[in-house]
PDB file of C-alpha atoms in Angstrom:
ATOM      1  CA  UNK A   1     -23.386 156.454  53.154  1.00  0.00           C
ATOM      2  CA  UNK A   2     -19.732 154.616  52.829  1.00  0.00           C
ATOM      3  CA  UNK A   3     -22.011 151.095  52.179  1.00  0.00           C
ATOM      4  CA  UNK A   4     -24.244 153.087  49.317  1.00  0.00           C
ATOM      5  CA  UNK A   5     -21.593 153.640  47.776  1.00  0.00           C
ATOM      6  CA  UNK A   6     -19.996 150.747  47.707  1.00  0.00           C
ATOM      7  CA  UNK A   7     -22.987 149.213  46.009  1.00  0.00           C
ATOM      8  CA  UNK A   8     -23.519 152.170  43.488  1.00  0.00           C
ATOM      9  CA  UNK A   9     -20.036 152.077  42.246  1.00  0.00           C
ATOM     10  CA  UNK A  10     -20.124 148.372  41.733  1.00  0.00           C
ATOM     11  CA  UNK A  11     -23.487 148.378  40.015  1.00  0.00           C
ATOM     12  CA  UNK A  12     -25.581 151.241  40.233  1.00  0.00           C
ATOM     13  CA  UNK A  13     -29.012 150.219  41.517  1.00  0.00           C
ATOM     14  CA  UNK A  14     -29.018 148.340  44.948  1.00  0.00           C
ATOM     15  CA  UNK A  15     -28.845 150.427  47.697  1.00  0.00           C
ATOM     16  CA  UNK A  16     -28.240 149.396  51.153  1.00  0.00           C
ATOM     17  CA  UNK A  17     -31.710 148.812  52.160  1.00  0.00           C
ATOM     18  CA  UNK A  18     -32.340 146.224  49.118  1.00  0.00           C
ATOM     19  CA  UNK A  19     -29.124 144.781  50.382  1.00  0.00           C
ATOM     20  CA  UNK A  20     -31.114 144.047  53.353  1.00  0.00           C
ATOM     21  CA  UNK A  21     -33.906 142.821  52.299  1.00  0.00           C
ATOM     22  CA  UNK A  22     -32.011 140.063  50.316  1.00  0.00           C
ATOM     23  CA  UNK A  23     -29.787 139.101  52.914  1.00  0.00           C
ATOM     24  CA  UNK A  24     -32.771 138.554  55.428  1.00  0.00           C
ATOM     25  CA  UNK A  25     -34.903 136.629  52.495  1.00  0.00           C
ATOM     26  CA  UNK A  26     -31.395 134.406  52.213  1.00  0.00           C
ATOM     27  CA  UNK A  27     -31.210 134.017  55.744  1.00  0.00           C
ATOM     28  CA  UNK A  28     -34.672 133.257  56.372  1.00  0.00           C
ATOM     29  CA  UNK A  29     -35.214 130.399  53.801  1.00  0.00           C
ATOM     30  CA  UNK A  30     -32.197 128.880  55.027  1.00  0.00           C
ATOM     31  CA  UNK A  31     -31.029 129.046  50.615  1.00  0.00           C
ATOM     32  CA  UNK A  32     -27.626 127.971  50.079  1.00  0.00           C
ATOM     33  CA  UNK A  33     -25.369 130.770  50.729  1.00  0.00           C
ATOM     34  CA  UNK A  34     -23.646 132.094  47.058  1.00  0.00           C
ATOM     35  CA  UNK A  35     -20.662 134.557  47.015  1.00  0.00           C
ATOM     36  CA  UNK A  36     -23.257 137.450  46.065  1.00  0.00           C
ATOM     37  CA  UNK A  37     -25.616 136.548  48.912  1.00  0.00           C
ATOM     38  CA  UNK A  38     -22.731 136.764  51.536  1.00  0.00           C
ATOM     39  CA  UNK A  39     -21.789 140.089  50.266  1.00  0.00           C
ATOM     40  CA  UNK A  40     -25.707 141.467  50.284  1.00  0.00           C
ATOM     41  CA  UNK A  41     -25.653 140.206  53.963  1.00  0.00           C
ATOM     42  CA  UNK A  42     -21.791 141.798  54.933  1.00  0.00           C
ATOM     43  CA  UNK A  43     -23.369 145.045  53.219  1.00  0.00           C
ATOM     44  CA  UNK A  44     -26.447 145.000  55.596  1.00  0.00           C
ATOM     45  CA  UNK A  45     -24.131 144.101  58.436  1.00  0.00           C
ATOM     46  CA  UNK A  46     -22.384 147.634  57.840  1.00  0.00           C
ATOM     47  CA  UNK A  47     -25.461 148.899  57.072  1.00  0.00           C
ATOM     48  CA  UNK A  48     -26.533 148.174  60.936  1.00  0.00           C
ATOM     49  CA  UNK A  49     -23.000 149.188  62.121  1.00  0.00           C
ATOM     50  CA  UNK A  50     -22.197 145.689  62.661  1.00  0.00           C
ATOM     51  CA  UNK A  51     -18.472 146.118  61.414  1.00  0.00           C
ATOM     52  CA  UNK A  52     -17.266 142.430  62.654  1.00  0.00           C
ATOM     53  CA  UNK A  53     -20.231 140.438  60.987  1.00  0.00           C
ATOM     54  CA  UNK A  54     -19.740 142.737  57.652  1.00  0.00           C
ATOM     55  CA  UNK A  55     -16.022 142.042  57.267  1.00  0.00           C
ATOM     56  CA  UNK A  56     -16.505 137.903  58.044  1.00  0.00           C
ATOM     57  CA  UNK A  57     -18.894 138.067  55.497  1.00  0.00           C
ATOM     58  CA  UNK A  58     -17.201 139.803  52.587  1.00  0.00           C
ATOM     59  CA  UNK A  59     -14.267 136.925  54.000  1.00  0.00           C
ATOM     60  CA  UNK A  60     -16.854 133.978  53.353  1.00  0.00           C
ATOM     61  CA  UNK A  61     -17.799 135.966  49.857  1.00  0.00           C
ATOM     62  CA  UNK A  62     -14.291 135.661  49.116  1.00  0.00           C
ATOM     63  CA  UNK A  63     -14.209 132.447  50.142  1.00  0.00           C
ATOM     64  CA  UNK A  64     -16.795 130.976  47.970  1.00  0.00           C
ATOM     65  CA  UNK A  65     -15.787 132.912  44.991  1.00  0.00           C
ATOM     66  CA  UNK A  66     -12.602 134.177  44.903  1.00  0.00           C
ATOM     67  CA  UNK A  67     -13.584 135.462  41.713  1.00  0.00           C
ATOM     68  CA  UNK A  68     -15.863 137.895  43.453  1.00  0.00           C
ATOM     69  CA  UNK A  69     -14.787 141.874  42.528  1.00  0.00           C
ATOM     70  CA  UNK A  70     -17.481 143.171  44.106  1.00  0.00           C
ATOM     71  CA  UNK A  71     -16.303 141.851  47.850  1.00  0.00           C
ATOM     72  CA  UNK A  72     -12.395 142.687  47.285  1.00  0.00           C
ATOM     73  CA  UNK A  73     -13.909 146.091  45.985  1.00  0.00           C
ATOM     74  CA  UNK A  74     -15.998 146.652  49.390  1.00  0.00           C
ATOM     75  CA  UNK A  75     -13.713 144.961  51.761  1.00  0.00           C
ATOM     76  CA  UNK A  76     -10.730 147.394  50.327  1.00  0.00           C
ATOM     77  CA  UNK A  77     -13.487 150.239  50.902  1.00  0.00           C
ATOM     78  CA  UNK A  78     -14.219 149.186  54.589  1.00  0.00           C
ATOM     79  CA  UNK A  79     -10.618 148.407  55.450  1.00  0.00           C
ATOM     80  CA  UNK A  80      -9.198 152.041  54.364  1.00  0.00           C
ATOM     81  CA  UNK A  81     -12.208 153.472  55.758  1.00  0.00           C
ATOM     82  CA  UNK A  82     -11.830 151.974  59.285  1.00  0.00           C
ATOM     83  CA  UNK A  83      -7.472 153.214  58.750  1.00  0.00           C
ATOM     84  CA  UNK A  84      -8.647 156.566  57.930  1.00  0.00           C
ATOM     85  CA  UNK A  85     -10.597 156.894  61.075  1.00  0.00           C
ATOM     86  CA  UNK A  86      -7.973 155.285  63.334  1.00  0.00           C
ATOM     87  CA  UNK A  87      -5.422 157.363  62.003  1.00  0.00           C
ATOM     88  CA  UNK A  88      -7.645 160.277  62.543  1.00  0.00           C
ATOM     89  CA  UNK A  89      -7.764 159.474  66.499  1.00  0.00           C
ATOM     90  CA  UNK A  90      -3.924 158.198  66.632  1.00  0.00           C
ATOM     91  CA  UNK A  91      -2.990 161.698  65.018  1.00  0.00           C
ATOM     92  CA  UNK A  92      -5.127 163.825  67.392  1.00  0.00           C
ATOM     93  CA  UNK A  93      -4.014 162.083  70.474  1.00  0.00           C
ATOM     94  CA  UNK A  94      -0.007 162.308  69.329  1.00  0.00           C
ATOM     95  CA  UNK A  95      -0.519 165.445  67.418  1.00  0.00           C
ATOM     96  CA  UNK A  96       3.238 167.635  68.172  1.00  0.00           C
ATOM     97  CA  UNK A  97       4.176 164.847  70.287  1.00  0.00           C
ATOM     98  CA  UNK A  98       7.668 162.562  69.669  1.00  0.00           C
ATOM     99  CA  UNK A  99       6.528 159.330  69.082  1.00  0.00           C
ATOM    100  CA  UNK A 100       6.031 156.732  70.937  1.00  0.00           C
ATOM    101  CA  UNK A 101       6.058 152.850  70.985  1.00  0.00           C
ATOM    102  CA  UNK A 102       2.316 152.951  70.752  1.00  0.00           C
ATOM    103  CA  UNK A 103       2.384 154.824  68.248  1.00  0.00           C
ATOM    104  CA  UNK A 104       4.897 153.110  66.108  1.00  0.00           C
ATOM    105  CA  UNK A 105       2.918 150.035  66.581  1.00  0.00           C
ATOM    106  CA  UNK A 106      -0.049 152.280  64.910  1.00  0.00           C
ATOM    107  CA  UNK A 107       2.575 152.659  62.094  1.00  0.00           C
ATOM    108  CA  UNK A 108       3.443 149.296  61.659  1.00  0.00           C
ATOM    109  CA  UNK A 109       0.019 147.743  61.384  1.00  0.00           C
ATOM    110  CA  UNK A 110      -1.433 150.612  58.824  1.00  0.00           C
ATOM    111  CA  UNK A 111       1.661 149.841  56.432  1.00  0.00           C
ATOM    112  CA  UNK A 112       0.341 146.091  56.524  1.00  0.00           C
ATOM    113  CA  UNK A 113      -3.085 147.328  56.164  1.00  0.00           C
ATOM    114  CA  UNK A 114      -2.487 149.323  53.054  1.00  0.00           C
ATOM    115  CA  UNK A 115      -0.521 146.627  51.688  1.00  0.00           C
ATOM    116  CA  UNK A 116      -3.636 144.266  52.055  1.00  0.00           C
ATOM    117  CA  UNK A 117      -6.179 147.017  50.648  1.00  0.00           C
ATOM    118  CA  UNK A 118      -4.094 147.865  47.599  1.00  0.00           C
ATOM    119  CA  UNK A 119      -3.894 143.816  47.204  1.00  0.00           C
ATOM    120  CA  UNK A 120      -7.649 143.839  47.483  1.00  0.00           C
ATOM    121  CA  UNK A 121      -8.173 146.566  45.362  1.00  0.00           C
ATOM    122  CA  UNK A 122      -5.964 145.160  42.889  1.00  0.00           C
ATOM    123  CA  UNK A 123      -7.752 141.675  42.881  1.00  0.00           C
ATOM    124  CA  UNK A 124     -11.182 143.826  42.308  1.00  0.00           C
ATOM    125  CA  UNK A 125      -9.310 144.859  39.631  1.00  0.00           C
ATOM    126  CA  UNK A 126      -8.052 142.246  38.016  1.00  0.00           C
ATOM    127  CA  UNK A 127     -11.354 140.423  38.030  1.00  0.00           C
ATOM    128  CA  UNK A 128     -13.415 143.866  36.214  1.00  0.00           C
ATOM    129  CA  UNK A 129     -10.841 146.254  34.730  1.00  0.00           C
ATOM    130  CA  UNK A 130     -12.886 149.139  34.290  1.00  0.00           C
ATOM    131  CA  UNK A 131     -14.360 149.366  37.669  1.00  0.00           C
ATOM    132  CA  UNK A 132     -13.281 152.884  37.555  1.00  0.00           C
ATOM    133  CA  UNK A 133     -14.229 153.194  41.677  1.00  0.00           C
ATOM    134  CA  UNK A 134     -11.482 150.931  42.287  1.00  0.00           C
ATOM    135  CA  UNK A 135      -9.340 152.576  40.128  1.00  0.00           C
ATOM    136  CA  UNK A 136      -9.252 155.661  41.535  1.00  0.00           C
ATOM    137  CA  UNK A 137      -9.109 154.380  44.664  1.00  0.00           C
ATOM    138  CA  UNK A 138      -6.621 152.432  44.754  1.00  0.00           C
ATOM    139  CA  UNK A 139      -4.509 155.458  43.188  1.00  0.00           C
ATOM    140  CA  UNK A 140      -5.449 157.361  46.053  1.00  0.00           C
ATOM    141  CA  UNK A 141      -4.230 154.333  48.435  1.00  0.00           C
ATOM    142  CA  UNK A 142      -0.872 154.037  46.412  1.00  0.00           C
ATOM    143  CA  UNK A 143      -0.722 158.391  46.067  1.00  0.00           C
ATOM    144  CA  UNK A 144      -1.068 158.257  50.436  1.00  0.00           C
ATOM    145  CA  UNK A 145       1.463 156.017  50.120  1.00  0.00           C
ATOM    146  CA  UNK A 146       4.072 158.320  48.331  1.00  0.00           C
ATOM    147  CA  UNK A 147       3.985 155.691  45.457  1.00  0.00           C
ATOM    148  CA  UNK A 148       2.935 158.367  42.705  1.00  0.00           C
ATOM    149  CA  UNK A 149       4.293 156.425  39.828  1.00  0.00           C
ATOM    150  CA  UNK A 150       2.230 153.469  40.658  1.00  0.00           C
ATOM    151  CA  UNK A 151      -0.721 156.055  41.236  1.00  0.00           C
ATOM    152  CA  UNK A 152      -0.976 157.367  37.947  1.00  0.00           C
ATOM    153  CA  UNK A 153      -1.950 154.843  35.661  1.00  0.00           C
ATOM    154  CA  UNK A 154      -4.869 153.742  38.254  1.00  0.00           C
ATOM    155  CA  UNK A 155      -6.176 157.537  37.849  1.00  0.00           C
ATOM    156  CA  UNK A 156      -5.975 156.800  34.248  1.00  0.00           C
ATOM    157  CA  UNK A 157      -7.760 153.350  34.011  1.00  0.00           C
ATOM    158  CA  UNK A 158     -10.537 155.235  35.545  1.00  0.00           C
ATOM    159  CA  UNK A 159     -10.607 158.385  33.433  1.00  0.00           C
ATOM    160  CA  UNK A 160     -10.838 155.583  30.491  1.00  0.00           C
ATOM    161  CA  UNK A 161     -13.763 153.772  31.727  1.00  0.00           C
ATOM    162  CA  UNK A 162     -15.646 157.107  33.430  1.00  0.00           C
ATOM    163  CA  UNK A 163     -14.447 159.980  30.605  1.00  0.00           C
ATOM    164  CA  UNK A 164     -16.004 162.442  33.256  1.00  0.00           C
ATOM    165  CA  UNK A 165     -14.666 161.478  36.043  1.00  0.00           C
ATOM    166  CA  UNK A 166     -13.240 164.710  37.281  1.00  0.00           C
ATOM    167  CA  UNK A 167     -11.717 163.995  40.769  1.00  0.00           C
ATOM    168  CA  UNK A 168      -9.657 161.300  38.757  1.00  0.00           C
ATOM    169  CA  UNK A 169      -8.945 164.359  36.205  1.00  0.00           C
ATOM    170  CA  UNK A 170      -7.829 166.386  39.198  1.00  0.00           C
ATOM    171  CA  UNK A 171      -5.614 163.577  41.471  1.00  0.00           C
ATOM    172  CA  UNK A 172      -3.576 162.234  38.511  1.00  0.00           C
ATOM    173  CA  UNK A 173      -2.681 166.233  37.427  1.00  0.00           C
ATOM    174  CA  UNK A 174      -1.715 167.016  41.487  1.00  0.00           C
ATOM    175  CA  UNK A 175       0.684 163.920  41.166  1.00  0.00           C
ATOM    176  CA  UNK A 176       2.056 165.220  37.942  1.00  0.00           C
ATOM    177  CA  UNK A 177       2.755 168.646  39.890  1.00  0.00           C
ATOM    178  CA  UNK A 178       4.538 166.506  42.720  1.00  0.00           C
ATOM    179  CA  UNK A 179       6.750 164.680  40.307  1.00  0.00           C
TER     180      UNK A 179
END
């Protein structure tokens, strides 16, 4: 579902399976590889649950257009994504515990990894403007953060480009009660 939406937000048709289909067409008539075609083939790979592949391939996407919103977009989904769900298991396992070196490690490594997915989110950004998915997101990234200042103009470059947008509506009023 995660991969669906990456590729609805960013343009509205393609859906995972078509993703597929294009990748293995790529693959299979050995065609130069393009920035697009790299992504299509990282989206299968998450498709299939192939985490590894999909993240070197959004990498040589990036690679061979840096240019390329759509894979800082989807590798900024897939990286908070995969945090979330380590965080979830680190928090169970340490839940009402003191800390402990392990878990401080955890720390450590999710504050560089939410540095590098608001950077990517950012660079989606910066390439389309009003990619109001990435937006929002990246307000929620900075708003997890405790960086609520930062947070509200993202909430508001996506209520701009999606007027109905009401979960960007609701996020940027909560940070406005918390200031």
């Amino acid at each position: 579902a995660l991969f669906n939406q990456i590729i609805t937000a960013v343009n509205g048709k393609e859906n995972a399976s078509d993703s597929l289909v294009h990748a293995f067409i790529i693959k299979t008539e050995k065609v130069q590889p393009t920035a697009k075609s790299e992504w299509q083939l990282a989206v299968s790979q998450f498709a299939l649950g192939n985490i590894k592949d999909g993240m070197k391939g959004l990498s040589r996407s990036i690679q061979l257009d840096s240019n390329q919103a759509i894979s800082y977009f989807s590798l900024a989904q897939i990286q908070h994504h995969l945090l979330e769900e380590e965080e979830e298991k680190i928090t169970a396992r340490y839940f009402g515990e003191q800390p402990t070196p392990s878990y401080q490690t955890h720390l450590n490594k999710a504050d560089s990894v939410y540095k590098e997915i608001i950077s990517n989110y950012r660079k989606a950004l910066k390439q389309v403007p009003d990619l109001h998915m990435a937006a929002y997101n990246l307000g929620n990234v900075l708003a997890e953060n405790r960086q609520f200042e930062e947070a509200i103009p993202q909430y508001s470059v996506a209520i701009i480009s999606n007027p109905s947008f009401a979960e960007a509506f609701y996020n940027r009023g909560q940070i406005y009660l918390l200031l």
